[in-house]
XYZ file of C-alpha atoms in Angstrom:
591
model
C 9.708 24.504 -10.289
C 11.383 27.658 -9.011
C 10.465 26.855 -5.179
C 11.386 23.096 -5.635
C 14.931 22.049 -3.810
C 17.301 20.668 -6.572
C 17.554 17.280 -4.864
C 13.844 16.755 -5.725
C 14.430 18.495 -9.154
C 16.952 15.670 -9.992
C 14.784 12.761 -8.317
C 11.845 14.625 -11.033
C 14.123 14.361 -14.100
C 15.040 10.630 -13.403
C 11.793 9.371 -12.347
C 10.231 10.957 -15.148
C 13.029 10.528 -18.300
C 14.563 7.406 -16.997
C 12.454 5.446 -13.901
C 8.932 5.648 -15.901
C 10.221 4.810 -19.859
C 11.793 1.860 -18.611
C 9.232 0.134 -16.061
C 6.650 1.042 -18.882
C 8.555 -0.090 -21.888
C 9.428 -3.657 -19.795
C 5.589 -3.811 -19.100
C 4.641 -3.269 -22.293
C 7.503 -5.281 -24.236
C 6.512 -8.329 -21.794
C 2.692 -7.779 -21.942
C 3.089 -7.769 -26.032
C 4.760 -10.906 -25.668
C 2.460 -12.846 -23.470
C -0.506 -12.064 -25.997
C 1.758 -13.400 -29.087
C 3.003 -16.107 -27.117
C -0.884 -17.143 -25.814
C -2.406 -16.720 -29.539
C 0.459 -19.337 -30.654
C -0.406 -21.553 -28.198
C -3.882 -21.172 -28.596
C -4.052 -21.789 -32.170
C -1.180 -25.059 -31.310
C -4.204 -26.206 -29.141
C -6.817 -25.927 -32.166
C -4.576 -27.647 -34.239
C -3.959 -30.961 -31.985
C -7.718 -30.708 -30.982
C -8.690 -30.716 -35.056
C -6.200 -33.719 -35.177
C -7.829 -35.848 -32.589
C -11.354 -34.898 -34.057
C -10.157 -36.141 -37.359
C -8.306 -39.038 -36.397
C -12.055 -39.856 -34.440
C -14.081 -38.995 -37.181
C -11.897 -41.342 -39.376
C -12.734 -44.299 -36.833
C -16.230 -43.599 -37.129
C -16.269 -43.222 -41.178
C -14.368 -46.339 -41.358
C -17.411 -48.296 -39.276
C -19.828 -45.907 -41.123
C -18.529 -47.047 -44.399
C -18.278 -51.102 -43.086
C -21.809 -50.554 -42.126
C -22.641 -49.260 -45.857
C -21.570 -52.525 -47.633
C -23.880 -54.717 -45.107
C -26.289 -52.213 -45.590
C -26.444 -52.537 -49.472
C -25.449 -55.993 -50.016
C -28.407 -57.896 -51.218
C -27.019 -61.305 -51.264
C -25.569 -60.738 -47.616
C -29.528 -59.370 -46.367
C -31.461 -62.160 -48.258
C -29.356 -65.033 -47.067
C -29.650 -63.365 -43.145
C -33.753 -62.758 -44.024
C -34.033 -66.260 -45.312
C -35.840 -69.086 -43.763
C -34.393 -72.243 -43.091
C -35.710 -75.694 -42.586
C -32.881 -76.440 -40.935
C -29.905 -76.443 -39.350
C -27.409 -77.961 -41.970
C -29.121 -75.450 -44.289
C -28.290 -72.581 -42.277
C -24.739 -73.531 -41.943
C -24.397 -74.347 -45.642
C -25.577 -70.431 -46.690
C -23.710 -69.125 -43.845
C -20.432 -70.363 -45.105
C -21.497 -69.503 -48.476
C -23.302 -65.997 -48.184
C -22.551 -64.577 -44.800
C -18.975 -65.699 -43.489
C -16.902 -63.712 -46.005
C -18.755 -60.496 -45.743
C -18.880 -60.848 -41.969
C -14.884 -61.318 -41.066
C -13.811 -59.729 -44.204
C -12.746 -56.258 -42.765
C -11.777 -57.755 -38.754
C -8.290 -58.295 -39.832
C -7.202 -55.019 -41.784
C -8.627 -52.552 -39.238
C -7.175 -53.662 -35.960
C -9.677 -50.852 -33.961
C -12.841 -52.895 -34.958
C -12.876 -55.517 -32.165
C -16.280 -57.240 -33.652
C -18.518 -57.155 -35.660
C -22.024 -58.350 -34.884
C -25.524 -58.819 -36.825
C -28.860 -59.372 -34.126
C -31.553 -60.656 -36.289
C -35.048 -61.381 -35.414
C -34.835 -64.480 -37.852
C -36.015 -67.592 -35.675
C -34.057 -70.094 -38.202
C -30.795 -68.622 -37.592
C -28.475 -70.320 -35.881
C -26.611 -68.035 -32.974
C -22.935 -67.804 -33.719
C -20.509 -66.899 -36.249
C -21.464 -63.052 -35.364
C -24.686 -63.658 -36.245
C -27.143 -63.203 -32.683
C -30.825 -63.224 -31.917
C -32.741 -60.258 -30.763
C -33.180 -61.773 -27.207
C -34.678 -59.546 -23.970
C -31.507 -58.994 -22.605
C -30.769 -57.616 -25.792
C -33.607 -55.500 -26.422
C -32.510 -54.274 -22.763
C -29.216 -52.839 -23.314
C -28.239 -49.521 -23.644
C -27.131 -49.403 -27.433
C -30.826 -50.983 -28.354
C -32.863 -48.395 -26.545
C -30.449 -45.665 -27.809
C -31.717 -46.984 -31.670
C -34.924 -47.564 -30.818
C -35.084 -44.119 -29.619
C -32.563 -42.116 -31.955
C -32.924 -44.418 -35.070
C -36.282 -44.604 -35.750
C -35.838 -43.349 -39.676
C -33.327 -45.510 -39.704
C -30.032 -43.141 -39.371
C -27.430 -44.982 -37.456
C -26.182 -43.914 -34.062
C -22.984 -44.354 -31.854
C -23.193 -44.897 -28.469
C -20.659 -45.990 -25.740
C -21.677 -50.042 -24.483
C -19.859 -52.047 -22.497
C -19.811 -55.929 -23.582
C -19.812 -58.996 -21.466
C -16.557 -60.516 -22.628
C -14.581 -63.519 -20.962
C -12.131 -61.437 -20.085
C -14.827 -59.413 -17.968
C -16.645 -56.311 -18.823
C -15.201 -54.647 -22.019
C -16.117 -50.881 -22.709
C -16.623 -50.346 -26.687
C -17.822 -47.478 -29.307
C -20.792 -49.380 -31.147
C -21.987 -48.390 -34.270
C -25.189 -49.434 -34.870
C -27.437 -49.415 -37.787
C -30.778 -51.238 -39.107
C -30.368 -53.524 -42.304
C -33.544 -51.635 -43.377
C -32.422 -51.302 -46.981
C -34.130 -54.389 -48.410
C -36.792 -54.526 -45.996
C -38.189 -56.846 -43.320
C -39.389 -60.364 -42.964
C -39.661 -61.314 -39.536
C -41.781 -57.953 -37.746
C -38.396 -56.622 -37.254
C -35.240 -55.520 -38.827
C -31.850 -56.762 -38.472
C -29.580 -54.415 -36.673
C -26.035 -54.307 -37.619
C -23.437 -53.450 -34.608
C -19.651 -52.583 -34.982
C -17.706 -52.312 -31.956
C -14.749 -50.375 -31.879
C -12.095 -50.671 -29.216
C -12.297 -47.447 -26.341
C -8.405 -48.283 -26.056
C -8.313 -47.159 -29.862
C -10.183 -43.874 -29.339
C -8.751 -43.361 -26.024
C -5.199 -43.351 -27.756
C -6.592 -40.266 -29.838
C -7.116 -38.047 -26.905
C -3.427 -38.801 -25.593
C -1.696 -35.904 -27.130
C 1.714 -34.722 -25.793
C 1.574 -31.508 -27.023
C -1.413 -30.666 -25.351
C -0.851 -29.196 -21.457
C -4.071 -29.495 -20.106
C -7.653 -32.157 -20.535
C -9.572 -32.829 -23.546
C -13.219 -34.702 -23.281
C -15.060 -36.544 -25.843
C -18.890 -35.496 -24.849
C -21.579 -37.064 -26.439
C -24.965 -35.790 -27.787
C -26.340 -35.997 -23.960
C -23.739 -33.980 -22.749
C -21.778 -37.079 -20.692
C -18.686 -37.375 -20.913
C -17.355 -40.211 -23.060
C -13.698 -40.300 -23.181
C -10.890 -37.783 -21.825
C -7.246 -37.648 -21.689
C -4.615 -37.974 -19.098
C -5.503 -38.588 -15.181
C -8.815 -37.609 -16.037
C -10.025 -40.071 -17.698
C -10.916 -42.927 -15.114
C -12.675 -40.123 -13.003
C -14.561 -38.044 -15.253
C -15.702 -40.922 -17.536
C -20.084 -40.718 -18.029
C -20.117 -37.656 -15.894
C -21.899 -34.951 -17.090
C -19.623 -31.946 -18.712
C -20.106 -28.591 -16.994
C -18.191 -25.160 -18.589
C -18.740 -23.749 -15.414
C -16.875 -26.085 -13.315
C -13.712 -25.547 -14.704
C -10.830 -23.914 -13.327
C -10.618 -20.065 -13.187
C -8.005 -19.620 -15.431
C -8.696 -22.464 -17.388
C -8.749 -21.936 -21.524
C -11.343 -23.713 -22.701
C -11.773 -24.674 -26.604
C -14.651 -26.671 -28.049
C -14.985 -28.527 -31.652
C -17.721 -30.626 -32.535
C -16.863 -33.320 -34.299
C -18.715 -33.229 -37.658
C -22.155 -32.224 -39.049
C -23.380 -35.832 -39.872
C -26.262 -37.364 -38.515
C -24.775 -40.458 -36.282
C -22.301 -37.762 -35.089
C -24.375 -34.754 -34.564
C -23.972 -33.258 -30.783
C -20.557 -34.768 -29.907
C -17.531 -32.507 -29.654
C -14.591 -32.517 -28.598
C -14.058 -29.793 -25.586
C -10.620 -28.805 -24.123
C -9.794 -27.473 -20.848
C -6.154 -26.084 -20.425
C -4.506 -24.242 -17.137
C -3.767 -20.945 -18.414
C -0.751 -21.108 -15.593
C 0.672 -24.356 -17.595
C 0.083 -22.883 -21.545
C 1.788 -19.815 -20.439
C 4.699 -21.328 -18.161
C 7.264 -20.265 -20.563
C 6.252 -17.058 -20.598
C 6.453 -16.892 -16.806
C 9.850 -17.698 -17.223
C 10.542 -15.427 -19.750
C 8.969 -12.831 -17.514
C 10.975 -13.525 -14.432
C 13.548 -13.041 -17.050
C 12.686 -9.765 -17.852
C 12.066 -8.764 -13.891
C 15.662 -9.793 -13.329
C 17.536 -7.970 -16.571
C 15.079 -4.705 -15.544
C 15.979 -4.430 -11.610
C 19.901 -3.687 -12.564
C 18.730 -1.092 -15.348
C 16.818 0.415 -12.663
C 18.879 0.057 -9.427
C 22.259 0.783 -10.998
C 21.078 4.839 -12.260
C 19.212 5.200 -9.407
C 22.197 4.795 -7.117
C 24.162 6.751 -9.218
C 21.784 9.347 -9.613
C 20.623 9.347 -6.129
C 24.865 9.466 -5.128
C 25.348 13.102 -7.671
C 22.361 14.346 -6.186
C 23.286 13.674 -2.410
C 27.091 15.232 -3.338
C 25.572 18.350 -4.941
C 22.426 18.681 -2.495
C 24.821 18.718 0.434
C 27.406 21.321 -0.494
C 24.909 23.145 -1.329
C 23.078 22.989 2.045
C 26.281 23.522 3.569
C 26.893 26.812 1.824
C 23.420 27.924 2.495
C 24.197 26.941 6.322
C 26.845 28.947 6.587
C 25.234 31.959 4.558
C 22.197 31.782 7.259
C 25.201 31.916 10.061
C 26.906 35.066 8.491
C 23.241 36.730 9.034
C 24.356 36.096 13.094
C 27.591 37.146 12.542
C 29.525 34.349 12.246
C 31.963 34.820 9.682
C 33.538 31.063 9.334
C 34.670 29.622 6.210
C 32.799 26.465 4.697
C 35.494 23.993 5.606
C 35.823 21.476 2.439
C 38.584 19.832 -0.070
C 39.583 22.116 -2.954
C 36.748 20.908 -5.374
C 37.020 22.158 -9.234
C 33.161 22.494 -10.353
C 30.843 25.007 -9.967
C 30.003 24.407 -6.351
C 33.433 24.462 -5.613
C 34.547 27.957 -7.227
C 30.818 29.205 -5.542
C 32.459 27.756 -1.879
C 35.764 29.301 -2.651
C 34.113 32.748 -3.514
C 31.774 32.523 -0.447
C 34.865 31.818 1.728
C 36.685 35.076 0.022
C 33.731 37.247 0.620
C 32.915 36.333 3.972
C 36.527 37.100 5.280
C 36.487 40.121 3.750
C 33.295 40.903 5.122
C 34.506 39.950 8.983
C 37.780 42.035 8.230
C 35.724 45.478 7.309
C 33.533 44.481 10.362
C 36.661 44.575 12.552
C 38.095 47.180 11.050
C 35.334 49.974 10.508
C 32.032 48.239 11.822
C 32.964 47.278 15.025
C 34.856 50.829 15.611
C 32.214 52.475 14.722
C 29.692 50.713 17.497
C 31.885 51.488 20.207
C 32.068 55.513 19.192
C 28.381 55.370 18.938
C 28.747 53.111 22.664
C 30.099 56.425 24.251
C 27.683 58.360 23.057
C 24.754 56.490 24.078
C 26.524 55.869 28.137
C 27.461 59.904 27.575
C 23.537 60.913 26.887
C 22.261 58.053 29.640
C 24.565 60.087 31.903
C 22.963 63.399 31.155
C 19.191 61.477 30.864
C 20.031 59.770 34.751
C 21.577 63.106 36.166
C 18.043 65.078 34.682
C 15.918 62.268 36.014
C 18.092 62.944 39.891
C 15.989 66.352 39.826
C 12.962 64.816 39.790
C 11.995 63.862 43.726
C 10.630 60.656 43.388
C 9.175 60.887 46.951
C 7.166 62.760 45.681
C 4.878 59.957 44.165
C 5.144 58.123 47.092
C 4.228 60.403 49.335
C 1.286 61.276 47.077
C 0.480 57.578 46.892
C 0.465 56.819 50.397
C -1.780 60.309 50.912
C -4.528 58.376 48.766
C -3.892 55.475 51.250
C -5.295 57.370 54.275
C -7.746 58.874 52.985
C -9.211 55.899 51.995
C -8.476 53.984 55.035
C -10.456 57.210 56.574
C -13.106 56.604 54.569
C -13.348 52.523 55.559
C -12.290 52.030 51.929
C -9.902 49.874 53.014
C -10.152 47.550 49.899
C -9.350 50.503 47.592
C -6.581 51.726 50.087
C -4.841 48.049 50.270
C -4.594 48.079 46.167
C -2.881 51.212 46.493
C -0.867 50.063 48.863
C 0.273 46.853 46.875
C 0.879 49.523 43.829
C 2.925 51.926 45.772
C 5.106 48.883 46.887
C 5.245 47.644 42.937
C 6.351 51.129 42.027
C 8.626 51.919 44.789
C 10.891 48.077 44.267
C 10.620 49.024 40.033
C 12.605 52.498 40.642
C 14.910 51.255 43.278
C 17.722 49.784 41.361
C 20.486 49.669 44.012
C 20.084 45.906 44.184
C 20.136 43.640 41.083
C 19.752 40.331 43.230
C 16.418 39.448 45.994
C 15.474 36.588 47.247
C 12.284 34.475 46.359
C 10.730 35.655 49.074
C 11.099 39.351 48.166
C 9.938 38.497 44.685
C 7.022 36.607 45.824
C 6.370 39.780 47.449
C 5.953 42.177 44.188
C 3.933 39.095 42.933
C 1.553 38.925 45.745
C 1.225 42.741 45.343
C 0.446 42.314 41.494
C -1.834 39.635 41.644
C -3.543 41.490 44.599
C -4.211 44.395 41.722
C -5.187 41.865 39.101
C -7.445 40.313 41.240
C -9.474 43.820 42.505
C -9.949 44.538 38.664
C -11.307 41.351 37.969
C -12.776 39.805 40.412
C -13.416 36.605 40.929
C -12.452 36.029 37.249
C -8.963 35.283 38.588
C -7.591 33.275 41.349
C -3.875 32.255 42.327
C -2.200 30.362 44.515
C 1.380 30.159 45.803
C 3.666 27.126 46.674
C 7.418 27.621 48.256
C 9.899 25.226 49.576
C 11.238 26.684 52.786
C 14.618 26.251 51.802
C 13.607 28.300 48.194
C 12.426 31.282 50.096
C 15.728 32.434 50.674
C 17.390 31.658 47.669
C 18.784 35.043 45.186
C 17.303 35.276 42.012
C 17.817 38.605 39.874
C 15.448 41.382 40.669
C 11.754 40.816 38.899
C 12.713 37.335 37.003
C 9.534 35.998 37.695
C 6.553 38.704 37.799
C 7.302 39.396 34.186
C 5.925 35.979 33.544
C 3.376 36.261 36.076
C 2.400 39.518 34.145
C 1.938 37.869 30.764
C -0.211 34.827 32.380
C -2.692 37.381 33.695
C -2.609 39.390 30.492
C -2.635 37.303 27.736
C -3.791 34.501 29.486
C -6.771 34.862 32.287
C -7.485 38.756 30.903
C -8.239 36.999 27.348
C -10.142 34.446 28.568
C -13.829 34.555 28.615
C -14.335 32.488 31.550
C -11.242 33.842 33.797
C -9.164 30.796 35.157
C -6.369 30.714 37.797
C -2.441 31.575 38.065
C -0.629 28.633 40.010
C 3.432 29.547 41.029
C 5.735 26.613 42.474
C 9.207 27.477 43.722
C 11.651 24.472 44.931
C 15.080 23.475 45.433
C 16.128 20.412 42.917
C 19.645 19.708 43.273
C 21.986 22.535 43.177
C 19.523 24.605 41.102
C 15.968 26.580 41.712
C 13.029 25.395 39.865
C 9.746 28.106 39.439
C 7.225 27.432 37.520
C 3.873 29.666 36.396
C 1.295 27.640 35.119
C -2.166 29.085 34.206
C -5.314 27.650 32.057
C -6.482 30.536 30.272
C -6.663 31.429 26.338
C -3.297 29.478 26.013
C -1.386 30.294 22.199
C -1.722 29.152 18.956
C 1.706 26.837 18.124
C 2.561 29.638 15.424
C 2.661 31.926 18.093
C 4.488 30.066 20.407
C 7.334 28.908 17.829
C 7.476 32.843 17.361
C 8.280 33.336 20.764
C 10.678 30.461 21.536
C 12.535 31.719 18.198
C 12.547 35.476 18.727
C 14.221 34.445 22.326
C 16.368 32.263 20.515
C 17.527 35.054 18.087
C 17.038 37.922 20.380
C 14.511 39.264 17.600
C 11.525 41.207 18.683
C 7.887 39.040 18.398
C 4.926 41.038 19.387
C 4.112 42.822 22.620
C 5.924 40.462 24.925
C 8.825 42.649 25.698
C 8.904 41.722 29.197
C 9.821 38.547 28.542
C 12.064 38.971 26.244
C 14.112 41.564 28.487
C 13.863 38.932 31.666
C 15.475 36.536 28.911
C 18.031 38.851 28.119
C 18.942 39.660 32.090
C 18.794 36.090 32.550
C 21.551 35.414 29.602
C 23.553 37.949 31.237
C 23.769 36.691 34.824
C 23.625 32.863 33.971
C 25.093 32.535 30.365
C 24.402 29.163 29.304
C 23.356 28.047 32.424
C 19.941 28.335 33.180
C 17.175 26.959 31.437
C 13.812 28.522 30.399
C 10.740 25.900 28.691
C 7.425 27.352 27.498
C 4.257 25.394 26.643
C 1.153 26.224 25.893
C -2.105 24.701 24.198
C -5.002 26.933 22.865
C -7.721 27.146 24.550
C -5.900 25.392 27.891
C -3.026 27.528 29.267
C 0.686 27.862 29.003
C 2.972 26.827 31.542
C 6.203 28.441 31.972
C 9.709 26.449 33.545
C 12.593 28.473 34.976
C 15.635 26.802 35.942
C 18.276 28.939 37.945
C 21.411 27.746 39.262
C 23.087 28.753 42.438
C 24.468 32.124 42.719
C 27.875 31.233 43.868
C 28.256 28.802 41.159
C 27.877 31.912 38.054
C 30.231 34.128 36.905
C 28.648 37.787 37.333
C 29.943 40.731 35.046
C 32.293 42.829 37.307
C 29.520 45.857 36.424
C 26.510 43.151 38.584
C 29.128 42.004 41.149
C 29.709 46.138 42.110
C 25.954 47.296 42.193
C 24.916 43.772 44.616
């Protein structure tokens, strides 16, 4: 945490203390009370669905107890098993044995909407609710269903729809063979109770449940259901998988006797709709949370840019003292820490700038004098030394080599002489372009004999930049450190390209080659050691061009490097006229 910038320190603490335990203790606090709220509503749903399946199976006990007393009533069987002689007879014991028992319960339970006995007693009378065992009969629904359920004689219910004047009527039968007393006619009669579907449909319309409940029979159909779905999903088959994804589903069956066994009661409820309080309650939650957690972070994120940026600021101005520039941080007079530290920094910084003046800079200029005073003596020991002396020697090698037809050899020495002879003459600090593309052709020239056809150049010059001034060698240096550290380095040699022209009131030359090229560390070290007049490696040449440059133009001029490894670097001078700079009176006497 040492190496980590207090801003990001402070953004750490909140993030961590504050940010984190709150999110997490909302998420938590609101995930707690979805599962509490869902259980509660969960076990609400078990309780209404218990409710309807009792309030069914009391339906169903009430036929199933009906059915009981014609079952065991042996006055009520012999009088229906009886044969008459005729008709009078019939209706004499009906009104005497079988009326009473048959319309005694219609009245009291207002769900039973008849009550029916089919007898296969040819001396019967129909009517009255009592009715033959016809075809038609023996072809319905409810009658197979016994036939094939009932055979020990254990009753069954079965949805029927009856043939009323009114039009079709859809009913719950209970049906049961009078089997008790046995059978006198090759068949038994069957006892049928028919209880309203309006009654049972009633049961499944629950208010407090959000969502469908089915009635499914022992088949698996669907008998009855609540709300809209009841008209569409009546007789069709019920499938788990079909509901919805997020559907709750809850199944009872209905009871564990045998004219009930297989239906249940199953429940299908939109978890979106059980929960939609909770979703409330959440957005709730989302809504108190996002000021708990906006309001410290702007706070926290408003210290933290007040403290960060003094800060910075002082540590600005520290990095500026290392460049000598001794001005004071300029802020209000602040009372905390920060600003006591920018009131001490101020103190110490003009107190450093005032020994500077005082002893520093005196200092430098005694030490000045005695640096001109020994390059006086070094300049007036170097005066004894006849420089045409090398010349001379050099051009000697010349002729001997243009004697000897080595006239390659002699032109290289030649070009070198020339190189030599412009680097000790110092009596002019200004040439034109076309002098300096001179001492380039002549270096190149030398380049080019030690490597061969590893290197190749080539020259383009406006007419009108040929005779512009430009201080003495401003360009070869660059040329210099293309061929070294750019062609020399590369494996497979490359080419030096030079452009001079005339772009408004300034001088554009550029020195492009596409050898090794520089890594972008390198490069940055470069541009910032020019930048800071720093040393960076073994391009002094460049940086003492950049230096004469600053001198002469100031400001002015411009100098771009690029390079790309592996590609070449390109380098951009910019020079503005001559007339329009401001030479040192020390340049103006020696041009």
């Amino acid at each position: 945490m040492n190496h980590v910038r207090l801003r990001k320190k402070m953004l750490i603490v909140y993030i961590v203390c504050v940010l984190i335990p709150i999110v997490l203790t909302n998420i938590v606090f609101y995930q707690v009370t979805t599962h509490n709220v869902r259980q509660q509503k969960l076990s609400d749903i078990s309780a209404a669905m218990d409710q309807i399946r009792r309030d069914f199976l009391d339906q169903m006990d009430v036929a199933a107890g009906i059915s009981s007393i014609f079952y065991t009533d042996a006055k009520f069987n012999e009088a229906i098993e009886r044969s008459y002689t005729s008709s009078s007879e019939y209706v004499d014991a009906y009104y005497a044995d079988i009326y009473a028992t048959m319309y005694r319960y219609s009245p009291i339970y207002k769900a039973i909407r008849d009550v029916a006995i089919y007898t296969p007693n040819p001396t019967i009378v129909g009517g009255g609710g009592m009715r033959p065992i016809t075809e038609e009969v023996e072809a319905s629904s409810w009658y197979r269903a016994l036939a094939l359920g009932g055979g020990d004689g254990s009753p069954i219910v079965i949805r029927s729809v009856n043939e009323t004047s009114h039009g079709p009527e859809t009913v719950f039968s209970f049906v049961r063979r009078l089997d008790y007393f046995g059978q006198k006619h090759g068949r038994y009669p069957i006892l049928k109770i028919d209880i309203g579907y309006s009654a049972i449909s009633a049961l499944m319309r629950n208010a407090t449940l959000q969502g469908d409940v089915y009635l499914v029979g022992p088949e698996g159909r669907i008998e009855a259901a609540s709300g809209g779905a009841e008209r569409q999903q009546e007789q069709a088959s019920f499938l788990p998988e079909a509901l919805a994804a997020d559907a709750i589903s809850v199944s009872k069956p209905i009871a564990n006797v045998d004219y009930l066994r297989g239906w249940s009661l199953e429940g299908a409820f939109p978890e979106h709709r059980v929960l939609q309080d909770v979703y409330k309650s959440r957005n709730f939650v989302v809504y108190l949370a996002l000021p708990n957690i906006l309001v410290p972070t702007l706070i926290i994120l408003w210290f933290t840019r007040s403290l960060s940026s003094r800060l910075a600021r002082i540590l600005h101005q520290m990095k500026r003292v290392r460049n000598h520039s001794f001005e004071p941080v300029e802020q209000p007079d602040y009372r905390d820490e920060i600003g006591q530290l920018t009131n001490e920094f101020n103190r110490m910084t003009l107190q450093i700038k005032s020994l500077i003046d005082d002893v520093y800079l005196a200092d430098i200029l005694r030490k000045d004098l005695e640096i001109k005073r020994n390059q006086a003596q070094l300049h007036a020991l170097q005066s004894q030394i006849n420089p045409h002396f090398l010349f001379n020697a050099l051009e000697t090698i010349r002729m001997r080599s243009l004697i000897k037809k080595e006239e390659e050899t002699a032109k290289i020495i030649h070009n070198m002489a020339k190189i030599f002879r412009r680097s000790l003459s110092w009596d002019r600090d200004w040439m034109t372009v076309r002098e300096e593309l001179e001492l380039i052709h002549c270096f190149l020239e030398i380049q080019k004999y030690r490597f061969g056809d590893k290197l190749d150049y080539s020259v383009v010059a406006d007419d009108e930049a040929l005779g512009w001034l430009v201080p003495k060698m401003s360009v070869l240096p660059f040329v210099e450190n293309a061929s070294i550290h750019g062609i020399e380095k590369s494996k497979r040699g490359g080419s030096i390209n030079l452009l001079f022209r005339v772009e408004g009131s300034a001088l554009i030359a550029e020195v492009v080659d596409d050898g090794a090229g520089m890594e972008p560390e390198e490069l940055e070290a470069i541009r910032g050691g020019l930048q800071r007049d720093e040393p960076f490696g073994d391009h002094v040449g460049i940086q003492n061009v950049y230096r004469r440059l600053r001198l002469y133009y100031g400001e002015r001029f411009e100098l771009q490097m690029d390079s790309v490894r592996r590609q070449g670097t390109s380098v951009r001078i910019r020079l503005p006229q001559r007339e329009e700079i401001a030479e040192p009176a020390a340049i103006r006497g020696n041009s």
